[in-house]
Amino acid sequence: MLRQASAALLLTLSLIGCADDRRAERLKAAGPNPTLEKLMTVADAKAGARLFGTCAACHTSSAGGPDTGGPNLHGIYGQPIGQHSARFGYTAALRAKGGVWDDKAFDAWIANPQRFVPGTKMQFSGIPDPLARADLIAYLRSLSN
């Protein structure tokens, strides 16, 4: 599982700048040291969909799709943390976290799942790039519209 997570991180990092010729322009528009709120104004759901390819090793995103290594993420934005899928076996730590999956929660989770929820079984080290996280959040939002 750790090997799978490491491979997924390497793939994610290689895709961050890939096929995004507007990346520099979007970062400039967000301003120096942009907040998550500013990054969300320039986030690109299509770039996030490309990044989701890494997540697809464990998650599905289609309406009615199955839970696999992780829960199906279709419609997760705005839902209570650790309760989105009635079929998935969330850890006690994730069920006890509280809150909802919003921009701030997703940003912290995608940056470092183990720091956001100590005790999670998600074996992914996170995405260090704030714009890539914003793009992925924009994609997850689009699955809930």
CSV table of C-alpha atoms in Angstrom, one decimal:
chain,number,residue,atom,x,y,z
A,1,MET,CA,0.0,0.0,0.0
A,2,LEU,CA,2.9,2.4,0.8
A,3,ARG,CA,4.5,1.6,-2.5
A,4,GLN,CA,1.2,2.4,-4.2
A,5,ALA,CA,1.0,5.7,-2.3
A,6,SER,CA,4.5,6.7,-3.3
A,7,ALA,CA,3.9,5.9,-6.9
A,8,ALA,CA,0.7,8.0,-6.8
A,9,LEU,CA,2.6,10.9,-5.3
A,10,LEU,CA,5.3,10.8,-8.0
A,11,LEU,CA,2.6,10.6,-10.7
A,12,THR,CA,0.8,13.6,-9.1
A,13,LEU,CA,3.9,15.7,-8.9
A,14,SER,CA,4.7,14.9,-12.5
A,15,LEU,CA,1.2,16.0,-13.6
A,16,ILE,CA,1.0,19.2,-11.6
A,17,GLY,CA,2.5,21.4,-14.4
A,18,CYS,CA,1.6,19.0,-17.2
A,19,ALA,CA,-1.0,20.3,-19.8
A,20,ASP,CA,-1.5,23.5,-17.8
A,21,ASP,CA,-0.1,26.3,-19.9
A,22,ARG,CA,-2.1,28.8,-17.9
A,23,ARG,CA,-0.5,27.8,-14.6
A,24,ALA,CA,1.8,30.8,-14.4
A,25,GLU,CA,-1.0,33.2,-15.4
A,26,ARG,CA,-3.3,31.8,-12.8
A,27,LEU,CA,-0.7,32.0,-10.1
A,28,LYS,CA,0.0,35.6,-11.0
A,29,ALA,CA,-3.7,36.4,-10.9
A,30,ALA,CA,-4.0,34.9,-7.4
A,31,GLY,CA,-1.3,37.3,-6.2
A,32,PRO,CA,1.8,36.9,-4.0
A,33,ASN,CA,1.5,34.3,-1.2
A,34,PRO,CA,-2.2,33.6,-2.2
A,35,THR,CA,-4.7,32.4,0.4
A,36,LEU,CA,-6.8,29.3,-0.3
A,37,GLU,CA,-9.7,31.7,-1.1
A,38,LYS,CA,-7.6,33.5,-3.8
A,39,LEU,CA,-6.4,30.2,-5.2
A,40,MET,CA,-10.0,29.0,-5.5
A,41,THR,CA,-10.8,32.0,-7.7
A,42,VAL,CA,-8.3,30.8,-10.3
A,43,ALA,CA,-8.7,27.0,-9.7
A,44,ASP,CA,-9.3,24.9,-12.8
A,45,ALA,CA,-11.7,21.9,-12.4
A,46,LYS,CA,-10.3,20.4,-15.7
A,47,ALA,CA,-6.8,20.5,-14.3
A,48,GLY,CA,-8.2,18.9,-11.1
A,49,ALA,CA,-9.8,16.2,-13.1
A,50,ARG,CA,-6.4,15.3,-14.6
A,51,LEU,CA,-5.0,15.2,-11.1
A,52,PHE,CA,-7.8,13.0,-9.9
A,53,GLY,CA,-6.3,10.3,-12.1
A,54,THR,CA,-4.0,9.7,-9.2
A,55,CYS,CA,-6.9,9.5,-6.7
A,56,ALA,CA,-8.6,7.0,-9.1
A,57,ALA,CA,-6.2,4.3,-7.9
A,58,CYS,CA,-8.4,4.1,-4.8
A,59,HIS,CA,-11.5,6.3,-5.5
A,60,THR,CA,-14.3,6.4,-8.0
A,61,SER,CA,-16.1,9.6,-8.9
A,62,SER,CA,-19.1,8.7,-11.0
A,63,ALA,CA,-22.7,8.9,-9.7
A,64,GLY,CA,-23.6,5.6,-8.1
A,65,GLY,CA,-20.0,4.3,-8.5
A,66,PRO,CA,-18.7,1.7,-6.1
A,67,ASP,CA,-16.5,2.3,-3.1
A,68,THR,CA,-13.1,0.7,-3.7
A,69,GLY,CA,-10.0,1.2,-1.7
A,70,GLY,CA,-11.6,4.5,-0.7
A,71,PRO,CA,-15.1,5.8,-0.9
A,72,ASN,CA,-16.8,7.0,-4.1
A,73,LEU,CA,-16.2,10.8,-4.1
A,74,HIS,CA,-19.2,11.8,-6.3
A,75,GLY,CA,-21.2,14.4,-4.4
A,76,ILE,CA,-18.9,14.5,-1.4
A,77,TYR,CA,-18.4,18.3,-1.3
A,78,GLY,CA,-20.4,19.8,1.5
A,79,GLN,CA,-21.1,16.4,3.2
A,80,PRO,CA,-20.1,15.5,6.7
A,81,ILE,CA,-16.6,14.2,7.1
A,82,GLY,CA,-16.4,10.4,7.4
A,83,GLN,CA,-20.1,9.9,6.6
A,84,HIS,CA,-20.5,10.4,2.9
A,85,SER,CA,-20.8,6.7,1.9
A,86,ALA,CA,-23.0,4.4,4.0
A,87,ARG,CA,-21.1,1.4,2.5
A,88,PHE,CA,-17.5,2.4,3.2
A,89,GLY,CA,-15.7,1.5,6.4
A,90,TYR,CA,-14.4,4.8,7.6
A,91,THR,CA,-11.9,4.8,10.4
A,92,ALA,CA,-13.1,5.9,13.9
A,93,ALA,CA,-10.6,8.8,13.6
A,94,LEU,CA,-12.3,10.1,10.4
A,95,ARG,CA,-15.8,9.5,11.7
A,96,ALA,CA,-14.9,11.5,14.8
A,97,LYS,CA,-13.3,14.4,13.0
A,98,GLY,CA,-16.5,16.4,12.6
A,99,GLY,CA,-17.1,19.2,10.1
A,100,VAL,CA,-17.9,19.0,6.5
A,101,TRP,CA,-15.9,18.6,3.3
A,102,ASP,CA,-15.5,22.2,2.3
A,103,ASP,CA,-12.5,24.1,0.7
A,104,LYS,CA,-10.6,24.4,3.9
A,105,ALA,CA,-11.1,20.8,5.0
A,106,PHE,CA,-10.2,19.4,1.6
A,107,ASP,CA,-7.2,21.6,1.4
A,108,ALA,CA,-5.8,20.3,4.7
A,109,TRP,CA,-6.8,16.7,3.8
A,110,ILE,CA,-5.2,16.8,0.3
A,111,ALA,CA,-2.1,18.5,1.7
A,112,ASN,CA,-1.5,15.8,4.3
A,113,PRO,CA,-4.2,13.3,5.2
A,114,GLN,CA,-2.4,11.9,8.3
A,115,ARG,CA,-1.9,15.4,9.7
A,116,PHE,CA,-5.5,16.4,9.2
A,117,VAL,CA,-6.8,13.1,10.6
A,118,PRO,CA,-4.3,11.2,12.7
A,119,GLY,CA,-5.3,7.6,12.5
A,120,THR,CA,-6.7,7.7,9.0
A,121,LYS,CA,-6.0,4.6,6.9
A,122,MET,CA,-5.5,6.6,3.8
A,123,GLN,CA,-2.0,5.9,2.5
A,124,PHE,CA,-1.3,9.0,0.5
A,125,SER,CA,1.4,11.5,1.6
A,126,GLY,CA,-0.4,14.5,0.1
A,127,ILE,CA,0.0,17.2,-2.6
A,128,PRO,CA,2.4,20.0,-1.6
A,129,ASP,CA,1.4,22.4,-4.3
A,130,PRO,CA,-1.5,24.7,-3.2
A,131,LEU,CA,-2.7,25.5,-6.7
A,132,ALA,CA,-2.9,21.8,-7.5
A,133,ARG,CA,-4.9,21.2,-4.4
A,134,ALA,CA,-7.2,24.1,-5.4
A,135,ASP,CA,-7.7,22.5,-8.8
A,136,LEU,CA,-8.5,19.2,-7.2
A,137,ILE,CA,-11.0,20.9,-4.9
A,138,ALA,CA,-12.6,22.6,-7.8
A,139,TYR,CA,-13.0,19.2,-9.5
A,140,LEU,CA,-14.5,17.7,-6.4
A,141,ARG,CA,-16.9,20.6,-6.1
A,142,SER,CA,-18.0,20.0,-9.7
A,143,LEU,CA,-19.0,16.5,-8.8
A,144,SER,CA,-21.5,17.9,-6.3
A,145,ASN,CA,-23.2,20.4,-8.6
